[in-house]
Amino acid sequence: MLDGTHLRQSWYDALDGAQNHFRQLLTSHSSSDWKRIDANGSQSSLKGKTRAATGPHVADVILHRRIEKGASVYRAVLDVPATEDTPVSLDACKAVLVTPELRKEWDPAVERSQLLEMFDQATRICKTNFTLGWPASPRDAVTISRTFNDATTLIDISTSLPRSPDEPAYLRPSPPYVRSEVGLFAWCIQSVSAPGGTTRLRITCFWQHDLRAMWTGGFGSATSTAQQLGSMMVGFYNTVKTRGISRVPLLSGYGHSVSVERVRFQLDREALTVDYAIVPEDQDDDHRHQHEGEQGLEDLHAIREHRRLTRSVEWMLPVGEGWDVQITTKASSEDVAQLPWTAHATRSRASSSKDPEKVVLNVKHSELPNDHAILKVRVVIELSGPSSGWRLNGIPQPIEEVEERDPSTYFMNQPILQDTTSMADLSFRTRSTVNTSTTSTTAASSSSTIPEPAGRNTGTSERTPAAERSILSRVKRNYIYFSSLLQEPEAKWKRTTEARGVAVSQLDSIDPTLVVYRAESTFVGLSLWDLYAAIATPGARAYWDRLYDDSTLLEDVNQLTELWHYKTKPAWPVNGRDAVVLKTVYKSPTTIHVFAFSADDPNLFPNIPPADPNVIRTQVDLQGWAIEALSPTTTLVTLLEQSDPKGWSNKASIPQQMIAALAGIGDFVIKCGGPPMMTRLEGAKANDMRYDHEKGSFRIEYEGCANRRASGNESSEEPITPNPVIECELRCDLDTWANSLDIVIDPPPQNISCLRRHKLSSGGGGLWLTIDHDAVHAGDERLQAIVRRAPQGVAKEKGLVMVNGAKVDVDIEELPDKEVKHLAKQKRVKPARIPLDQPPVLGVIRRRKAEWEANEDGNSSDGNAAGSPTTTTYTTTAPAFASAFSRYWSYAVEQATVTTQQAVAAIAPANAAGTDVTPSSAKPPMQYALEALSYVEALHLSQESEGWTLVNGKGFPVGEKVIEGVSADEVASVLSSYECRKLWDTRFDSVHLLESFGAESHTAFLVTKGGFPFRDRGFYLANVTARTTLARRAAGESEQTADGRTTVFLVSASFSAESAHEFSKAKYNQYSLPVGRVFVDAWILETLDPYGSENYAIPSTRCTRVVAVDYAGSIPAAVNSSINAMLPRSVLALEAYIKS
C-alpha cells in the first residue's frame, strides 16, 4: 500500500465534486427541470380526522425530482414553524446528523450505520448498511461527509468514496452486501425569519442513490422512493425533537496532537464513547490542512481552531440534563499514563431568548515528555438522570458561566451561503406531475411526466414485456401459496412418520386430492449458508439423493429466478423421471426461501426440452425449502412438497424420499461442509453451473449482458458509469469443504477481493469472493471461473487462496473471543415466518406512519374540550383457502371486525373516552399503569355499585368475592407469581418479562389462549402494585374503623409496542401473535375488619377484579364481551387454588 497521500486527495476531490454538485442544485432551485411528485401516495388515512398541530406529517414534505444524465436526483423540503413548544435548534440537528448510530431511527431504509474514521473536525467516513436489496442481496455504502454551519444555516454533504487500488479494507466488498453508489446525500437546514417576528425551520435534503439493483422488489419507483424520503424527513425531525434537543452530546472539536480513533453512540445507554490518543506534535499539521482542506477564510478559521484546541477535545452537552463523564487514560509507561489533565464545563449565555444555552465540556492534556510517547484516552459521556449538572468520575463538578463567543467564529463557505440564502424564502408548493389522476398517456404529456431512467429491464431481449409480467405473476402466485403453507398452524398438520431426525407431516385438508407433505429437521452445528449451499449447488444433490442423475441450467431468467432441468435415475420397476422447474430464491438475514414449480409453457420458456418417451415428466406443483437460523449454531430446515410423480408411482413414496433428502443433506454438510456456489451475478447472465463432488471442483460459465447492468443507460448521451463492470460473487466453506483454494478464472479478472468471516458471524460465515471484469473489454466473450480444492502437497498454509497461480490477499473479519462465546451459547429463537418478497423498508414506513398518526390522535384528543373519541383502525387478513368458502370467510371477518370496533367504547373504562385508543410511544409504559391505578382507586372509593352488572344465579357483583382464611398480602403474593397463575388461570399461556423497576413494578409481554378457532393473543403490559389505606367502608361502619386497614391494588394496563423496540420481538413473540389491548386489569384486595358485622373467619379478604380487555383482530364483539364477562369469575378459581 502506498503512503496514502494520493488516496486521501482522491477522497477530498470526490467530496469537493459533491459540494460543487450541491451548489448547482441550489442555484437551479427554480428550474423547470424539477418536477413535483407525491410523497404520500394515498391520504385516505387522514380523511375524517382533524390534523393536530403537534408535528409535521408525510403529506407536509414537498418532493421534486430531476433527471441528470439518466439518474434521478430527489429534493425534499419540509418547513416547520419554530415555536416555544418545539425549540428545535441547529445544534440539535447537527448532533443527530453527525451521529450515525441514530440514522436507523429516522431513515426507514437503514439497518445499521457506524463511524469508520475521522479526518478532521468537519470530515468523517461512515459505513451504512441498508435494508434495501432484500430478498436478493442487501446494499451498503461507504461515504465521506463534511459538515459546516453558521448561526442560521447548517449544511451536511455526503458522497461515496471512489474505489482505488490502495484502498483500505473497509472499502472492499463485504458480501452478501453489495456496495451501492451514493452520488449525493446533502442536508441544508436553515432558520428563516418570517414576517411578524416568527421563525421557521426549513429542512432541505438532496438524495441521489444508485442501488445497483436490477430487481428492487417494488422499491425503486418514484412513488416508493418518495414514500421513503417523506418518512425519512418526518422521522429526522421527530428524532431531533426527542433525542437531539436534550439527549445527544456532540463532539464539537479537537486540535493539534489529538488523533480521534473511535466514536460510538450507544442508543440503549444514551452514552457517547470517544477513544482518542495524544500524540507528539507535528509541525506540518497546519501546512497539511491548508493543502487538503478548503482555502480562504474557512481554512484560516480551521487553523486557528486547531491551535486553540491543542491537546484538547471539546464536547457540546445539552442543557437541562444530568451527565456522567468517565475519563480513563493508559499508556505504555506509568509516567505517561499519570500525566495531568484538566476538565471543565462552561455555559454560554444566549445572545437572545430564541437561542438555546450551551454547555461546552473541555478536556485538556499536558504535553508529552518525549516524541515517542503516546497517551490513550477514553471519554464516556452518559445521560445520568433528571438532575441537571455533570459529574466527573462520580464527583459533581460546577459549570462556569461565560459570555457567548462572537458569532463570527462560525465560518462557512461564502458561495454556498449565498446559494442557500437565495432559496430560503422560495415556495416549493407546485402541482404534482407524477401519480396524479390527470396524468395523460399520450405523447403530448411526456414533458410533464418523468419516465423512469432507462436500463431497468430485467428480462432478456428475446422475451416480450408481457411475457416477463406473466413469469413474475406466476412466481408471485406460487410464493404466496408457499408462504401461506409455512404459516399454517400446527393443528392443520397431521404427523405421518418420523425417522433419522426428520418429522414428516401431511396437511389436513378436506379435499382428498390435495396432498401436501411437510418435512422438518433441526441441525445443530451447521450454519444457514452451508445448508443452503448443499441444497442449491448443482451436483451436490448427487451425494444426498441416490436417485439423482443430472441437472442442467436452461436459462438464467433474472437475478432471483432460474430455469432448471432435473433428471433422476430409473430404479426397477420404476422408470426414470425428469422435471423442468422454475426455481426462485428469496433471502433475509436469518431465513432463505427456495421454491420451485413446474414450467411447461413453451411460449414463455422456449428452452424447455421435449419429453423423452422413456422418461416420465413429473408435475411439481410446489417444492419449497425454508432454511431458518434458530441461533448461530442451530438451523431449522423445512421442506414442503406437492407433486405428482405420474406413472405407476403414487404419492405414498414421497415421505420416505423427503426423509432421505433432509437426512442426506445433514450428513453431507457435516462431512463435507458447504460447497462453492454463486450467490450473485451482476451485469451478466449465467450459461452453465456444474459441481463435481468427486473432483472437488465448481465451474460457472457466464457472459456479459447489457440489459443487466444496473447502472447502464444506452439512451443517454453520457452513461452514469463510464466503466461498467461484471461482478460474480462466490461463497465457499474454508473450514470443512477445503483448507485452501485453487481458482482459475478465464479471462483473468480486472480485480478480485476475498473476505473471510467467522462461521458464527451474523453477516454470513465462510469465504466470500468478488470477481470483477471490465464489461467493455469482455464484450460477448465467454467468462469462466473454476473453484477447486488446492492439492494436499501444494497448499501447506490453511486459508490460502490462489487465483491463476498467484496468491491473493484475504481480508479476515475476526470476532472477539467474548463475542464468540456469547454467540455459541445464544438461545434458539424461531424467526417469524413472514413473506420475504417485499423489502423491509416498506413495512418500516407503514409502521412509523401509524405511530405518528396515533401520537397525533392522542395529542389532538387531549386538546379538544369536548373530548371527542378517536376511532381505531384494525387490519385483518383472511386465511388463504383454495375454495369459494374464502369469500364467505372474508365477509364474516369484516363484519365481525366492524362490530368489534363499535364495541370498543363499551369495553373501555370511563376514563379512556376521549383519549388515545391506540397506545402511544410518547408515554412511558408505566404511565399507562399509573393512569389505570388512578381509575381503579376512584372506582373503589365509590360506595354504590355504579357501573357494575349482576351475574344471574351467583348473587354477588361481577368479580367480587370474599375469601376466608387468608389475608390480603397472602393473596397478593399468589397473584404476583406467574408460576402460580399457570395453575389457576385457564386462559394464561406464557409471559416474558421485559423490564423491572423494583417494588413489584415491571413490564412484560403476556400471552393468553384465544380458544378455537382463534389464535392466541399477546399483550404488552405495564404492571404496578400499590398499597394504601383507602379501604371501602361497609354499611354501618365508622370512618375511623375503615381508615385503619390497608388495601392492595395489583393493576395492569397495555402500553405501546414501540416502547419495547430495544427488545427482540423474535424472542418474546416468535409466532407473530396478534396484539390486543388491556385497558385495565386490576385486583383490589382488602383485609376485612375482624370486628365488623360480617361473620367471616379471621383473617378474610375481599377480592375484586376489574377487567376491560380488547382482543382486537378478527374476534367478534360477542366473543370479546363473553371473554370479559368470564374473566372476573376467575376469583372462584383463585379461591379454589388457595384453599387447595
Coordinates of C-alpha atoms in Angstrom, one line a residue, residues 28-246:
S28 CA -31.2 25.7 -10.0
H29 CA -34.0 25.6 -7.4
S30 CA -36.4 27.4 -9.7
S31 CA -35.6 25.4 -12.8
S32 CA -38.4 23.8 -14.7
D33 CA -36.4 20.5 -14.7
W34 CA -37.6 19.9 -11.1
K35 CA -40.9 18.0 -11.3
R36 CA -43.2 17.7 -8.3
I37 CA -44.1 14.2 -7.1
D38 CA -46.4 12.9 -4.5
A39 CA -44.8 12.0 -1.2
N40 CA -47.8 10.4 0.5
G41 CA -49.4 8.4 -2.3
S42 CA -52.8 7.8 -0.7
Q43 CA -54.1 10.1 2.0
S44 CA -57.1 8.0 2.9
S45 CA -55.9 7.6 6.5
L46 CA -56.3 11.3 7.1
K47 CA -59.9 11.6 5.9
G48 CA -62.4 12.4 8.6
K49 CA -59.7 13.5 11.0
T50 CA -58.5 16.9 12.2
R51 CA -54.8 17.2 11.9
A52 CA -53.1 18.2 15.1
A53 CA -50.6 20.9 15.1
T54 CA -48.1 18.8 17.1
G55 CA -45.7 18.0 14.3
P56 CA -45.3 17.5 10.6
H57 CA -46.8 14.7 8.6
V58 CA -45.5 12.9 5.5
A59 CA -48.0 15.0 3.4
D60 CA -46.2 18.2 4.5
V61 CA -43.0 17.1 2.7
I62 CA -42.6 18.7 -0.7
L63 CA -40.8 16.4 -3.1
H64 CA -39.3 17.2 -6.6
R65 CA -37.3 15.0 -8.9
R66 CA -34.9 15.9 -11.6
I67 CA -33.2 13.7 -14.2
E68 CA -29.5 14.2 -14.7
K69 CA -27.5 12.0 -17.1
G70 CA -30.1 9.3 -16.8
A71 CA -30.2 9.3 -13.0
S72 CA -32.8 10.7 -10.7
V73 CA -32.0 13.4 -8.1
Y74 CA -34.6 14.0 -5.5
R75 CA -35.2 17.1 -3.4
A76 CA -37.3 17.0 -0.3
V77 CA -38.3 20.2 1.6
L78 CA -40.0 20.4 5.0
D79 CA -41.0 23.7 6.6
V80 CA -41.6 23.5 10.4
P81 CA -42.6 26.5 12.5
A82 CA -40.2 27.2 15.3
T83 CA -42.3 27.7 18.4
E84 CA -41.7 27.6 22.1
D85 CA -43.2 24.1 22.2
T86 CA -40.8 22.8 19.6
P87 CA -37.4 24.6 20.3
V88 CA -35.5 22.8 17.6
S89 CA -32.1 24.4 17.1
L90 CA -29.4 23.9 14.5
D91 CA -27.1 22.4 17.1
A92 CA -29.7 19.6 17.8
C93 CA -30.0 18.9 14.1
K94 CA -26.2 18.8 13.8
A95 CA -26.0 16.3 16.7
V96 CA -28.4 14.0 15.0
L97 CA -26.7 14.2 11.6
V98 CA -23.2 13.6 12.8
T99 CA -24.2 10.6 15.0
P100 CA -24.5 7.8 12.5
E101 CA -26.0 5.3 15.1
L102 CA -29.1 7.5 15.2
R103 CA -29.8 7.2 11.4
K104 CA -31.7 3.9 11.7
E105 CA -34.2 5.7 13.9
W106 CA -35.1 8.3 11.3
D107 CA -34.2 6.6 8.0
P108 CA -36.5 3.6 7.4
A109 CA -34.1 2.2 4.7
V110 CA -31.2 1.9 7.1
E111 CA -30.3 -1.2 9.1
R112 CA -27.1 0.0 10.7
S113 CA -24.6 2.9 10.4
Q114 CA -21.3 3.4 12.1
L115 CA -18.4 5.8 12.0
L116 CA -15.2 4.4 10.5
E117 CA -12.7 7.3 10.5
M118 CA -12.5 11.0 11.4
F119 CA -10.4 13.1 9.1
D120 CA -10.8 16.3 10.9
Q121 CA -13.5 18.2 12.9
A122 CA -15.8 18.6 9.9
T123 CA -15.0 15.5 7.8
R124 CA -15.8 11.9 8.6
I125 CA -16.2 8.5 6.9
C126 CA -19.2 6.3 7.7
K127 CA -20.4 2.9 6.6
T128 CA -24.2 2.3 6.3
N129 CA -26.0 -1.0 5.8
F130 CA -29.4 -0.7 4.1
T131 CA -32.3 -3.0 4.2
L132 CA -32.8 -2.2 0.5
G133 CA -31.9 -5.1 -1.7
W134 CA -33.5 -8.0 0.1
P135 CA -34.6 -10.6 -0.9
A136 CA -31.7 -10.6 -3.4
S137 CA -28.7 -9.0 -1.8
P138 CA -28.7 -6.1 0.7
R139 CA -26.9 -2.9 -0.1
D140 CA -24.3 -0.9 1.8
A141 CA -22.3 2.3 1.2
V142 CA -19.1 3.9 2.5
T143 CA -19.5 7.7 2.4
I144 CA -17.3 10.7 3.2
S145 CA -19.2 13.6 4.8
R146 CA -18.4 17.2 5.6
T147 CA -20.4 19.4 7.9
F148 CA -20.2 23.2 8.4
N149 CA -22.6 25.8 9.7
D150 CA -23.0 29.3 10.8
A151 CA -25.6 30.9 13.1
T152 CA -28.5 30.4 10.7
T153 CA -27.6 27.6 8.3
L154 CA -26.4 24.0 8.7
I155 CA -25.0 22.0 5.7
D156 CA -24.0 18.4 5.6
I157 CA -22.8 16.8 2.4
S158 CA -22.1 13.1 1.8
T159 CA -20.9 11.1 -1.2
S160 CA -19.5 7.6 -1.8
L161 CA -15.7 7.1 -1.6
P162 CA -14.2 6.2 -5.0
R163 CA -12.6 2.8 -5.5
S164 CA -8.8 2.7 -5.6
P165 CA -6.1 0.0 -5.8
D166 CA -4.6 1.1 -2.5
E167 CA -7.9 1.4 -0.6
P168 CA -8.2 0.2 3.0
A169 CA -10.0 -3.0 3.8
Y170 CA -13.3 -1.3 4.8
L171 CA -13.7 -0.1 1.2
R172 CA -13.6 -3.6 -0.3
P173 CA -16.8 -5.5 -0.9
S174 CA -18.4 -7.1 2.1
P175 CA -20.7 -9.9 0.8
P176 CA -23.6 -10.6 1.0
Y177 CA -23.8 -6.8 1.0
V178 CA -23.4 -5.1 -2.4
R179 CA -21.6 -1.8 -2.5
S180 CA -24.1 0.9 -3.7
E181 CA -23.2 4.3 -5.0
V182 CA -24.4 7.4 -3.1
G183 CA -23.9 10.2 -5.6
L184 CA -25.2 12.9 -3.2
F185 CA -26.8 12.9 0.2
A186 CA -26.9 16.5 1.3
W187 CA -28.8 18.4 4.0
C188 CA -29.4 22.1 4.2
I189 CA -31.2 23.3 7.3
Q190 CA -32.0 27.0 7.7
S191 CA -33.5 29.1 10.4
V192 CA -35.6 31.5 8.4
S193 CA -37.2 34.7 9.8
A194 CA -40.8 35.1 8.7
P195 CA -42.9 38.3 8.7
G196 CA -44.3 39.1 12.1
G197 CA -41.2 38.2 14.0
T198 CA -41.8 34.5 13.8
T199 CA -39.2 32.0 12.6
R200 CA -39.4 28.7 10.9
L201 CA -37.0 25.8 10.2
R202 CA -36.6 24.8 6.6
I203 CA -35.1 21.3 6.1
T204 CA -34.0 20.5 2.6
C205 CA -32.5 17.2 1.5
F206 CA -30.9 16.2 -1.8
W207 CA -30.8 12.5 -2.5
Q208 CA -29.2 10.6 -5.3
H209 CA -28.6 6.9 -4.7
D210 CA -27.7 4.2 -7.2
L211 CA -28.6 0.9 -5.6
R212 CA -27.0 -1.1 -8.5
A213 CA -30.1 -3.3 -8.4
M214 CA -32.0 -4.7 -11.3
W215 CA -34.7 -6.1 -9.0
T216 CA -35.9 -3.9 -6.1
G217 CA -39.0 -5.8 -5.0
G218 CA -41.3 -2.9 -5.7
F219 CA -38.9 -0.4 -4.2
G220 CA -37.3 1.8 -6.7
S221 CA -40.1 3.6 -8.5
A222 CA -40.8 7.2 -8.0
T223 CA -43.7 6.6 -5.7
S224 CA -41.9 4.2 -3.3
T225 CA -38.8 6.3 -3.2
A226 CA -41.0 9.4 -2.4
Q227 CA -42.6 7.5 0.5
Q228 CA -39.2 6.6 1.8
L229 CA -37.9 10.1 1.6
G230 CA -41.1 11.6 3.1
S231 CA -40.9 9.2 6.1
M232 CA -37.2 10.0 6.4
M233 CA -37.8 13.7 6.6
V234 CA -40.5 13.4 9.2
G235 CA -38.5 10.8 11.1
F236 CA -35.5 13.1 11.2
Y237 CA -37.5 16.0 12.6
N238 CA -39.1 13.7 15.3
T239 CA -35.7 12.3 16.2
V240 CA -34.3 15.8 16.6
K241 CA -37.2 16.7 18.9
T242 CA -37.0 13.6 21.1
R243 CA -33.2 13.0 21.2
G244 CA -31.2 15.8 19.6
I245 CA -32.5 18.6 21.7
S246 CA -31.6 17.2 25.1

